[in-house]
Amino acid sequence: MNAVVIVTHSTSFFIEHQLNRIQNLCVDPVEILIIDNTPPEKSSISNEIFHTTQEYQATFAKTNYQHACGSFSHAPALNEGFREIKKRGFNRLLILDHDVIPFKKFHIESNYALEGLLQHRGKISYMCPAYINIDLNKIPQMDFLPTHIKGESTDTGGQLHHHIERLGQREVRGIKQEHRHQGTDRFHEILDTKMFHFIRGSNWGIPESPALTEEQNKLKLQKLSQEFNILSRDYKLA
């Protein structure tokens, strides 16, 4: 059996489209686990995510890992999801950011032990948690917390470098990444020719950036929502 784990954070308007598209476009049998890491002061957003998850009969878990750096919030939430999926006996796990939405039919089952969006820091390579597909029989344990490897600092998922080295090229596949330079929030990209990624749409904070006021954050989310509505027509995301 296959599972999808998605960590949500302070944004609810993507989740309905994401759940709908996964359930309609995933060729393989799949269960979806939503881990909501929205802070307590934004409980109305958490409630929206919870009700949408129920509507689509996915599993919902609430957690609260808050940190100035998004990786130190995202990573422990992913660790929690990874442990839960392992405990329930799934064989394959697809991790998606909650602003990654399929627009073509896709598989989770694969001949590779590890697939994902490769990123590089100096001499090391690991995978970005926007898209990571893991064979849990070949990678039974994983810690997503940022770390230091060979003198390089990593963000979420850096320790996958050790698995990439251990497994070798025949067991690891880096997915195709196509950039689309458009939109209000940096740019967007197509992952593995089948999924649309709204970069920065996940609404994680950047430590070096000043915190947005409530009004600024509201305006940002409004712009993202408007942008999504425009782009979704082209990629049939909604």
mmCIF file with all atom_site columns, C-alpha atoms in Angstrom, residues 6 38 58 74 104 106 131 150 154 197 209-210 219 222:
data_model
loop_
_atom_site.group_PDB
_atom_site.id
_atom_site.type_symbol
_atom_site.label_atom_id
_atom_site.label_alt_id
_atom_site.label_comp_id
_atom_site.label_asym_id
_atom_site.label_entity_id
_atom_site.label_seq_id
_atom_site.pdbx_PDB_ins_code
_atom_site.Cartn_x
_atom_site.Cartn_y
_atom_site.Cartn_z
_atom_site.occupancy
_atom_site.B_iso_or_equiv
_atom_site.pdbx_formal_charge
_atom_site.auth_seq_id
_atom_site.auth_comp_id
_atom_site.auth_asym_id
_atom_site.auth_atom_id
_atom_site.pdbx_PDB_model_num
ATOM 1  C CA . ILE A 1 6   ? 1.620  16.511 3.318   1.00 0.00 ? 6   ILE A CA 1
ATOM 2  C CA . THR A 1 38  ? -0.403 25.854 11.590  1.00 0.00 ? 38  THR A CA 1
ATOM 3  C CA . ALA A 1 58  ? -8.034 11.631 4.310   1.00 0.00 ? 58  ALA A CA 1
ATOM 4  C CA . HIS A 1 74  ? 8.690  21.334 8.649   1.00 0.00 ? 74  HIS A CA 1
ATOM 5  C CA . LYS A 1 104 ? -1.619 14.603 -14.972 1.00 0.00 ? 104 LYS A CA 1
ATOM 6  C CA . PHE A 1 106 ? 0.967  9.769  -11.896 1.00 0.00 ? 106 PHE A CA 1
ATOM 7  C CA . TYR A 1 131 ? 8.645  15.895 -3.837  1.00 0.00 ? 131 TYR A CA 1
ATOM 8  C CA . LYS A 1 150 ? 31.081 17.314 4.846   1.00 0.00 ? 150 LYS A CA 1
ATOM 9  C CA . THR A 1 154 ? 21.528 21.438 4.708   1.00 0.00 ? 154 THR A CA 1
ATOM 10 C CA . HIS A 1 197 ? 4.643  23.646 -7.634  1.00 0.00 ? 197 HIS A CA 1
ATOM 11 C CA . SER A 1 209 ? 13.117 38.419 6.364   1.00 0.00 ? 209 SER A CA 1
ATOM 12 C CA . PRO A 1 210 ? 11.025 40.666 8.617   1.00 0.00 ? 210 PRO A CA 1
ATOM 13 C CA . LEU A 1 219 ? -2.710 40.421 1.107   1.00 0.00 ? 219 LEU A CA 1
ATOM 14 C CA . GLN A 1 222 ? -5.038 36.893 -1.546  1.00 0.00 ? 222 GLN A CA 1
#
